[in-house]
Structures are given as C-alpha cells and as structure tokens.
Coordinates of C-alpha atoms in Angstrom, one line a residue:
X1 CA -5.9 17.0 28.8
X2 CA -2.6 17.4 29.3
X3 CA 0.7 15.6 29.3
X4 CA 4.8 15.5 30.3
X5 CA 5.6 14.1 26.9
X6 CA 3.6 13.2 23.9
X7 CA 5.4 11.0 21.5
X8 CA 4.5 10.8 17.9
X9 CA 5.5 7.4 16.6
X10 CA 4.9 3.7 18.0
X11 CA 7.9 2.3 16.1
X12 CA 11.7 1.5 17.6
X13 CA 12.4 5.0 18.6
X14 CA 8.7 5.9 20.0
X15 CA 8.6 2.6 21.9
X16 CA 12.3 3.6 23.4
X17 CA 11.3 7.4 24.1
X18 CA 9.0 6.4 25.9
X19 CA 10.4 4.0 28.0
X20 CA 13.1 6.6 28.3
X21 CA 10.2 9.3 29.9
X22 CA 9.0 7.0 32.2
X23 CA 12.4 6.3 33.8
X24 CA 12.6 9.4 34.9
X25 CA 9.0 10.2 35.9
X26 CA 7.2 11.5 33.3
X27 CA 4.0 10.5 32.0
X28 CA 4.2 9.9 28.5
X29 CA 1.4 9.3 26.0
X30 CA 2.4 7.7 22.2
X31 CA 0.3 7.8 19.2
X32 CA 0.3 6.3 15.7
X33 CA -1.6 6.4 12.5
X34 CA -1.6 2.3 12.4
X35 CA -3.9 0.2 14.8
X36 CA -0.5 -2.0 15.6
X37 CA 2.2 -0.8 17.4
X38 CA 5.8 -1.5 16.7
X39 CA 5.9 0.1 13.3
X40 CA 7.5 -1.6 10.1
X41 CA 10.3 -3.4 12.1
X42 CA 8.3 -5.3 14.9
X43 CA 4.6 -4.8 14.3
X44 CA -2.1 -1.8 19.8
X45 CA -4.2 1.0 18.5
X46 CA -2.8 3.8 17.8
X47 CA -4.4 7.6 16.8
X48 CA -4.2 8.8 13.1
X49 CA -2.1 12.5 13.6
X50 CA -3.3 15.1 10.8
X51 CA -1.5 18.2 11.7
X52 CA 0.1 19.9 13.9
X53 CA -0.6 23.8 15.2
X54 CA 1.2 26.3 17.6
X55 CA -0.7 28.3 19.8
X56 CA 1.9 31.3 21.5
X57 CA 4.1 29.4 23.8
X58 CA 2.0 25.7 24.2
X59 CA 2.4 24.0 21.8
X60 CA -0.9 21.8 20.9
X61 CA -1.5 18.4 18.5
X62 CA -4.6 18.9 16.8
X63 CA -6.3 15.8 18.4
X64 CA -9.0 17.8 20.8
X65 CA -7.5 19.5 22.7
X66 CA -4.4 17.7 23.9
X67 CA -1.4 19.3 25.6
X68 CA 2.1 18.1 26.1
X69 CA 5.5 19.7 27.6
X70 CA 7.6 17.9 25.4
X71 CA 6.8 16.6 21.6
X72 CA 9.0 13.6 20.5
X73 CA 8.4 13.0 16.5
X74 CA 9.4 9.4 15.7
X75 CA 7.8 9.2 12.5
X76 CA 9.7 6.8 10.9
X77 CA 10.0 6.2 6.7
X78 CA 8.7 5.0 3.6
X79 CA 10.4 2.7 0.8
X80 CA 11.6 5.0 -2.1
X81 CA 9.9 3.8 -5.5
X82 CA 11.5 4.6 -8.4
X83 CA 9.1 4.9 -11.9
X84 CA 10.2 1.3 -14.4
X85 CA 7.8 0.2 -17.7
X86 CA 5.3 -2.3 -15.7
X87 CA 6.2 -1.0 -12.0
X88 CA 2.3 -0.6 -11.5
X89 CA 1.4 -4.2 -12.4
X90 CA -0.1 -6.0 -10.0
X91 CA 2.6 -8.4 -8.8
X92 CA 5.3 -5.4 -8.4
X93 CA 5.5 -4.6 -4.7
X94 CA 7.2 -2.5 -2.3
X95 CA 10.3 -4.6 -0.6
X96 CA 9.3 -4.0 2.6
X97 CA 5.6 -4.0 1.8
X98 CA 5.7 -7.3 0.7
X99 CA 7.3 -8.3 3.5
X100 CA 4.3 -6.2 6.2
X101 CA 1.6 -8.2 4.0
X102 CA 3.3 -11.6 5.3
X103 CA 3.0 -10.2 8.6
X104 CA -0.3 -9.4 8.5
X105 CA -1.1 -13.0 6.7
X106 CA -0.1 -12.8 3.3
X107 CA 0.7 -16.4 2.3
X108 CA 4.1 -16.6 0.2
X109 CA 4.7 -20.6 0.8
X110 CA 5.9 -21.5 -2.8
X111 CA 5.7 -18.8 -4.2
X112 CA 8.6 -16.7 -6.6
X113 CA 10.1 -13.9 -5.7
X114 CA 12.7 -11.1 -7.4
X115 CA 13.5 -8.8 -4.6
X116 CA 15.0 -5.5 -6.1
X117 CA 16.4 -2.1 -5.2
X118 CA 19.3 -0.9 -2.9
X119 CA 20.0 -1.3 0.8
X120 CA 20.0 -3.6 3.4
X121 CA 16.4 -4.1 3.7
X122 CA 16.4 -6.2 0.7
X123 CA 18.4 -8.8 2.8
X124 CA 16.3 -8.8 5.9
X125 CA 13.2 -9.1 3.8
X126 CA 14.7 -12.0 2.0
X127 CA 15.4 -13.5 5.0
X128 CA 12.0 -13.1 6.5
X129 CA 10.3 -14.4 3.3
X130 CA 12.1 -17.4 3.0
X131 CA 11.2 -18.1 6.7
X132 CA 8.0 -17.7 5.3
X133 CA 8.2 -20.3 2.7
X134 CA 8.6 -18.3 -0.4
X135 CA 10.9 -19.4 -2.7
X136 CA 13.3 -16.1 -2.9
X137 CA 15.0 -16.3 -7.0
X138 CA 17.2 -13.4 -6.8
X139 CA 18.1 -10.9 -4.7
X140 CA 19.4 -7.5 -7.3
X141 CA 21.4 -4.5 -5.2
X142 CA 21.8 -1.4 -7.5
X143 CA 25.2 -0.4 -6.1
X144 CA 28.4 -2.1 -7.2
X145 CA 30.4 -4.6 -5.4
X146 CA 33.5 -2.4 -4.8
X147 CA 30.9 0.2 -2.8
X148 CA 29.7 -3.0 -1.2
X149 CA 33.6 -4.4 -0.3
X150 CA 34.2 -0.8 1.0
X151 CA 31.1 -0.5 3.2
X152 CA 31.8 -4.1 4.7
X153 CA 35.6 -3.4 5.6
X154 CA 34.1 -0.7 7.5
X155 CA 31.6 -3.0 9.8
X156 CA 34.4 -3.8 12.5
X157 CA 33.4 -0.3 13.9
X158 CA 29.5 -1.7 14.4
X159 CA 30.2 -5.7 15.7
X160 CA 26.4 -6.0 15.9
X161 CA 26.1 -4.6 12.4
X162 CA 28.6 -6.8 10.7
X163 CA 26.5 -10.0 12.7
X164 CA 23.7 -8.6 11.6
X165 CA 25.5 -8.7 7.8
X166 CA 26.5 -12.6 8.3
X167 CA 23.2 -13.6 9.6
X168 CA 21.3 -12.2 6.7
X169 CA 23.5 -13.5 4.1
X170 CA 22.5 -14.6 0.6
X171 CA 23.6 -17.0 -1.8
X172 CA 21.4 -15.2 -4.2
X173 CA 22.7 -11.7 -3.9
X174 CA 23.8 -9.6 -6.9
X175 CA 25.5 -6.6 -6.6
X176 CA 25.3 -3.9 -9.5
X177 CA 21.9 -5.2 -10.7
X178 CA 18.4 -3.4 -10.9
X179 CA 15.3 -4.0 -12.5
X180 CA 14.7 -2.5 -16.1
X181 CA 11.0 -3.6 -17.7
X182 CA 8.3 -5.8 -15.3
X183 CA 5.6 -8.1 -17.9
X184 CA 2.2 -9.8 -16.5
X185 CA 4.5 -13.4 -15.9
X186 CA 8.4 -11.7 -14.2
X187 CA 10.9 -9.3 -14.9
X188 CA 13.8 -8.3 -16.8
X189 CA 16.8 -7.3 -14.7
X190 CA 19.5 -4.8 -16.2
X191 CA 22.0 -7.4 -17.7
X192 CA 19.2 -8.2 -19.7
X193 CA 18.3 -11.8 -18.1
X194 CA 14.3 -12.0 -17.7
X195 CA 13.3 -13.7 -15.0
X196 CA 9.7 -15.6 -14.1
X197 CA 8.5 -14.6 -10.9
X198 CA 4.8 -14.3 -8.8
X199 CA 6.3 -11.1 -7.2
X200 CA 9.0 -8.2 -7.6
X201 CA 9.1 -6.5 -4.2
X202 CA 10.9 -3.4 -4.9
X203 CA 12.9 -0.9 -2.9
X204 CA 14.8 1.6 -3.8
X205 CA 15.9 2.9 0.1
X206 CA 13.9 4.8 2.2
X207 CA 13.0 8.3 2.5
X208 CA 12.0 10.1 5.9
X209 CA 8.5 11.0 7.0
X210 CA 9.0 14.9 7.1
X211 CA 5.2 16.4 7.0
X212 CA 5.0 16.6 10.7
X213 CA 8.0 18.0 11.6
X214 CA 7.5 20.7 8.9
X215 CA 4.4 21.2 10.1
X216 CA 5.5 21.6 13.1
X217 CA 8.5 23.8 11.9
X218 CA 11.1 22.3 12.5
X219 CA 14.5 23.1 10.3
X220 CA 15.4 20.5 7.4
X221 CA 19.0 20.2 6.3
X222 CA 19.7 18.0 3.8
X223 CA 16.8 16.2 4.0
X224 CA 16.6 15.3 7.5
X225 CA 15.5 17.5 10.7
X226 CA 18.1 18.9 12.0
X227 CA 18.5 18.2 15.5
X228 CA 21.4 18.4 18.1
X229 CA 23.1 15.8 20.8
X230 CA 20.1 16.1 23.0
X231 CA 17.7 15.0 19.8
X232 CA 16.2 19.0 20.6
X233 CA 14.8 20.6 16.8
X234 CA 15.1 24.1 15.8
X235 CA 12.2 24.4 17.6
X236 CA 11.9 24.9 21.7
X237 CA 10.2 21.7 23.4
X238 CA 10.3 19.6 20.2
X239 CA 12.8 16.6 19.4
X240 CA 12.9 14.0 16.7
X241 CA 14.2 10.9 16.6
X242 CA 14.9 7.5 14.0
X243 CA 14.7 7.9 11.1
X244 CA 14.0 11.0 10.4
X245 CA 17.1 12.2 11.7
X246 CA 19.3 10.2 9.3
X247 CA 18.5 6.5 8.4
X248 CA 20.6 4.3 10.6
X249 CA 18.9 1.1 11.6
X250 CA 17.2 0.0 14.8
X251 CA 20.1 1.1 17.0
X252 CA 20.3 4.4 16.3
X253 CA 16.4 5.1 16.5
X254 CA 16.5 3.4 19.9
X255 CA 19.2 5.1 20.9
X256 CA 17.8 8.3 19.7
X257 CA 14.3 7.6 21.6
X258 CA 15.8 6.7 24.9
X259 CA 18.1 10.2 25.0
X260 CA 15.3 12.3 24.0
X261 CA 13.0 10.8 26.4
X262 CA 14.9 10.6 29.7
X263 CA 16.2 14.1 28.6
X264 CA 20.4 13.2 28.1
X265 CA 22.7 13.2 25.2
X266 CA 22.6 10.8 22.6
X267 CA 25.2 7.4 22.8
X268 CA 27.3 5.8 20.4
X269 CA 28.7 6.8 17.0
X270 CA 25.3 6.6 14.8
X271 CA 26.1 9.5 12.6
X272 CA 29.0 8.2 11.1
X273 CA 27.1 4.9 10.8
X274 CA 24.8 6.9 8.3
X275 CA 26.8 8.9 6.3
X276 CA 28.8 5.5 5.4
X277 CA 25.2 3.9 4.8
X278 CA 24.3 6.5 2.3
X279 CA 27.4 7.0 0.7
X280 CA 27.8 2.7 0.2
X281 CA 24.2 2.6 -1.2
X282 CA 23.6 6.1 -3.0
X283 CA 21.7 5.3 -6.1
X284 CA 23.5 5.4 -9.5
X285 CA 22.1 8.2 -11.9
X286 CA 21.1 5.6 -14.7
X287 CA 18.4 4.7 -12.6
X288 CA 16.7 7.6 -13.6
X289 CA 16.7 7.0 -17.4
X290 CA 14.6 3.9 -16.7
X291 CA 11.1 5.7 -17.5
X292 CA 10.0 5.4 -20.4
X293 CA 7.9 8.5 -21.5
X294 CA 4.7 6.2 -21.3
X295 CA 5.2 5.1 -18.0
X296 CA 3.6 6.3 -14.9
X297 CA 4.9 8.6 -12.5
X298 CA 2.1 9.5 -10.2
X299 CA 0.1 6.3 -9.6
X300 CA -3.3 8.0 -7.6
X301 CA -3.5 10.2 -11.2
X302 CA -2.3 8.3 -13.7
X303 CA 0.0 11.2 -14.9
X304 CA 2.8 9.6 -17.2
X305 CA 6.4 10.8 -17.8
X306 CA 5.4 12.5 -20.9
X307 CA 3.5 14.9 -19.4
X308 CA 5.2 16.3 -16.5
X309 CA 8.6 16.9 -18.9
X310 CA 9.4 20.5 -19.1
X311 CA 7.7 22.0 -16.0
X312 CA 10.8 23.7 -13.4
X313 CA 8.9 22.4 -10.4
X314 CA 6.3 20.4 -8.0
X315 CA 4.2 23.0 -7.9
X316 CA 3.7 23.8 -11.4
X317 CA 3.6 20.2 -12.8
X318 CA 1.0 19.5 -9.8
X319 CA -1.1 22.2 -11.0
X320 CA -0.8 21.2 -14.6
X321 CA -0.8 17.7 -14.1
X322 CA -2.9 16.8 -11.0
X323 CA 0.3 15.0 -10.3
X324 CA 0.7 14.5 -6.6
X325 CA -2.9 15.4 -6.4
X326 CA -4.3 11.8 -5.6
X327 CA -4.8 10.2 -2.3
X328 CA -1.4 9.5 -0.9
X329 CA -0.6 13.1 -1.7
X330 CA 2.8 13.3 -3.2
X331 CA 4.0 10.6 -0.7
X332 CA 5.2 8.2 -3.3
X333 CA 5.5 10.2 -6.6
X334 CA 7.0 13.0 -4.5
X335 CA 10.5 11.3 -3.7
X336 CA 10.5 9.9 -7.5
X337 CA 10.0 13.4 -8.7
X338 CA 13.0 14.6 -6.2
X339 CA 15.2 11.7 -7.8
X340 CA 14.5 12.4 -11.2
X341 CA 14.6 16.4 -11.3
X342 CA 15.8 17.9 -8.0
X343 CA 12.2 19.2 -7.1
X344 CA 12.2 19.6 -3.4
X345 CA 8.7 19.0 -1.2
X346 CA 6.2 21.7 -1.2
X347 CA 5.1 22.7 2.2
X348 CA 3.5 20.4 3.8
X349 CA -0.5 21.4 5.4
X350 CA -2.4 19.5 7.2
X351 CA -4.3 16.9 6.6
X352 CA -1.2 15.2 5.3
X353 CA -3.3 11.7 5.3
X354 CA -6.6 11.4 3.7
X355 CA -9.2 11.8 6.8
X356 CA -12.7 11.9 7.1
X357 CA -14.7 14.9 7.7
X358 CA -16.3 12.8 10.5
X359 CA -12.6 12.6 12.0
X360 CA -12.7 16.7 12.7
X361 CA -16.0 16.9 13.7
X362 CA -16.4 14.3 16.1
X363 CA -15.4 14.4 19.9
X364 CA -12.3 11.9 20.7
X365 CA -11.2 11.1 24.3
X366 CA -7.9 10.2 24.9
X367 CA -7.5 8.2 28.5
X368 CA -3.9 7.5 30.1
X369 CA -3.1 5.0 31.5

C-alpha cells in the first residue's frame, strides 16, 4: 500500500500536517503509538511505529509493507526528570503526567498538590488541575525571577503568548524554587520549607523524541533535527516538525505541520520564540548535585548513583550497570544521565518501544479512508 504523505505523530503538528496535505490534494495517512489522538496537548487509534528502514531510493516504515512519498515526523516530547532522594515514591509524578491521568479519569477533587520543575507547563497543568478540583499548594519554578522579568518583557513580540501568560496566572507561583528530598506524607522544597502534599508532579522541561528521526537519519544539531524553512531534514523526502525541531508551544508545531504538509515555507517568527524559551528556563547546575549517591538513577534497573560514578559514557555504564537496560530503554534515565554528565544518546535501533514478538510476525492491514 502506498501513500502521498505518511505522517508520524497524531499530536498538534501531525493533526496540522495533515490538514495541510489534504489542502492541496494529497492523501495523507497519520499514525501514533497511543490509541487517542491529539497527543499530550488535546487528547482515535493510532499504530505503535518501531523503526524505521531505507530501501535504495523508497523510503519504507516498517509497518508491512507501507509506502509513502513524503515522511512527516511529528513525534512530539517527553517531561525531563531529574534524579531527587524519594523521586521514585509513589506519589511523585511527572507534571504533565499527572495532568494526562486527570484526562483519562484520574480523580484529583480535594486532593494536595506541589507542582515542581521549570517551564511553562507547570502553569497550564496547574490550571487544568485546579479546574479539576485539586487543591494546587504551590507552584516551584527553578529559574529565578530576574530570568522570569526578562522573558516576560519580551512577550509583546508573541500577543497570544503573553495572553496565554495572564490566563494561566498563579497566586501560588515561586520563582527560584525546586524540590530537594520527597518523604511517604510531601516534600521539602529548596529553602528548606517541607510541605504535606498527596502528589508532587514533577517536570523538569521537556526533551524531544529523537529515535525515529535517527533512525531514520536524519542530522541532529544541538539536540534537535535539523531542518530548513520548508521543515525538509538532511534527508531527501523527509521533514519534521513540533517539537522536535525546537520546543516552542502549540503555535509553532502547527505552524510547522501545516508548511511541511501543503509543501510551503514556514510562517511567523517561532525560532526566536525558542531560543528565548530556553535561554529564560535553562536549568541551574545545582540541580544536578541533588542525587544523593543512594538514590536512583535508572528506575526499570534500580541502578543508583553510586554505581554509575566513574564510567566516561552511556555505553559503558549501560554495559556495567544494566542502566538504561529496562523497559523504557534509556527514555527517562537517558536525558538525566545527559544533564548530569554530558553523555550524549547512543544510536538509536529499532524497536525503540517494547513490542511483542506477535507485533512482527503478524499480518496488519492498514485501510485509508
């Protein structure tokens, strides 16, 4: 079977590309690992992608078979965790996790809440768990305030992001404030106030969802695939779009979507959007003395702090250590070992979920609409 554009990615910039491909004719066919589209922002089925091989000039999605043109990767990101005595207790949760859970039917009514890390997520998840009913304590930003005054002077260039700002405001917003120890009953914050809580939803920024797009080749600068004003990779018929371009909000990946999927050159000034996101909310270096050596690095292994000092890479400690090893496969203890140590990602090969044997073996149709 074969198609004009095959999008990977049912989020913001998936939905948009391939809105954009059908205003222009082509048939497009989108695919995601979760059963609900809309990804983490607005939440039907969807197809779990593995890997991704090239055969000469086609280029072919390992899903039976399936040919496309054009490849669109929209595959989004994941909350950055960062390693804290107690951040593996039950009631410690990722910011934006917590908040999916809610979605999903988690109920939150009464219930206290720390909300911790660095970005603006921690505001709209705030927001959307007060709306819940939860009774939201405190909401700690690592950065300072003058990075904060800086970043909001700057908003007159983005009205819709400096609405955005007013609408999700918080009384209970701390600036230059991070958590330092979790216990069984709350947490104690870096200014040394502990407080009682039912959750700590945690998270520290996001971090891009590269493994397809290396599988697939495509060039990583700083990283974030590279692309140019038409969203084109380093390689011919692919593009990528969101957030793993540079993380800029819903805008930008719609923005993004649309250009690469009607084929035209990207609107609006999105890039200087996220260098002034990154540089407001770049997270202090303290942050990474907060491991003890007894605490856990690599949750799927259990693999403390202790034991992965004095390796000089991922590769060796993962070896060593079994660390990264588990079943989300370096996904979360990955980023944390890139904060703490510098160590870049290993290469990544397919399957970069855990899959069933059953899932290679079996026949899958795909039908089009």
């Amino acid at each position: 079977m074969k198609v004009d554009t095959l999008i990977v990615g049912a989020g913001p910039a998936g939905l948009a590309a391939a809105r954009g491909a059908r205003s222009v004719g082509r048939k497009a066919l989108v695919i995601d690992e979760n059963w609900n589209g809309g990804g983490q922002i607005w939440r039907g089925q969807g197809r779990l992608v593995v890997g991704v091989a090239f055969e000469f000039e086609r280029q072919v999605v390992d899903l039976r078979g399936l040919e496309y043109d054009r490849l669109i990767l929209a595959c989004g990101a994941r909350e950055l965790f960062l390693p804290f005595p107690g951040w593996t207790l039950p009631h410690v949760v990722g910011a934006g996790g917590l908040q999916a859970l809610v979605k999903n039917g988690l109920d939150v009514r009464g219930k206290r809440i720390v909300i911790a890390g660095s970005g603006p997520l921690l505001l709209a998840v705030a927001a959307n768990l007060t709306k819940a009913g939860a009774e939201v304590l405190l909401v700690a930003e690592q950065t300072s305030w003058t990075k904060l005054a800086r970043f909001a002077a700057g908003l007159w260039r983005w009205p819709s992001k400096m609405a955005q700002g007013i609408l999700l405001g918080n009384p209970r917003y701390r600036a230059g404030l991070w958590p330092v120890r979790a216990d069984a009953g709350g947490v104690t914050m870096s200014d040394g106030r502990r407080w009682d809580c039912d959750y700590l939803a945690c998270g520290f920024g996001l971090v891009p969802n590269l493994e397809v797009p290396r599988l697939a080749g495509c060039a990583v600068v700083d990283g974030f695939v590279e692309v140019d004003e038409w969203q084109r990779t380093s390689v011919d018929g692919v593009y990528a779009v969101g957030e793993i371009t540079g993380i800029g909000g819903v805008e930008k990946a719609e923005a993004e979507g649309w250009a690469a999927g009607c084929g035209t050159k990207i609107q609006g000034d999105h890039a200087r959007f996220v260098s002034r996101l990154a540089e407001s909310f770049e997270l202090r270096t303290g942050l990474r003395g907060l491991a003890t050596p007894d605490t856990i690095v690599c949750r799927c292994e259990d693999v403390k702090l202790c034991k992965i000092v004095g390796f000089h890479d991922r590769r060796d400690a993962k070896l060593q250590t079994r660390c990264g090893m588990g079943a989300c496969q370096g996904r979360i203890c990955g980023p944390i070992l890139e904060f703490l140590y510098g160590w870049e990602a290993e290469r990544a090969r397919p399957p970069i979920l855990p899959t069933k044997v059953s899932d290679f073996v079996r026949k899958t149709r795909v039908t089009l609409d």
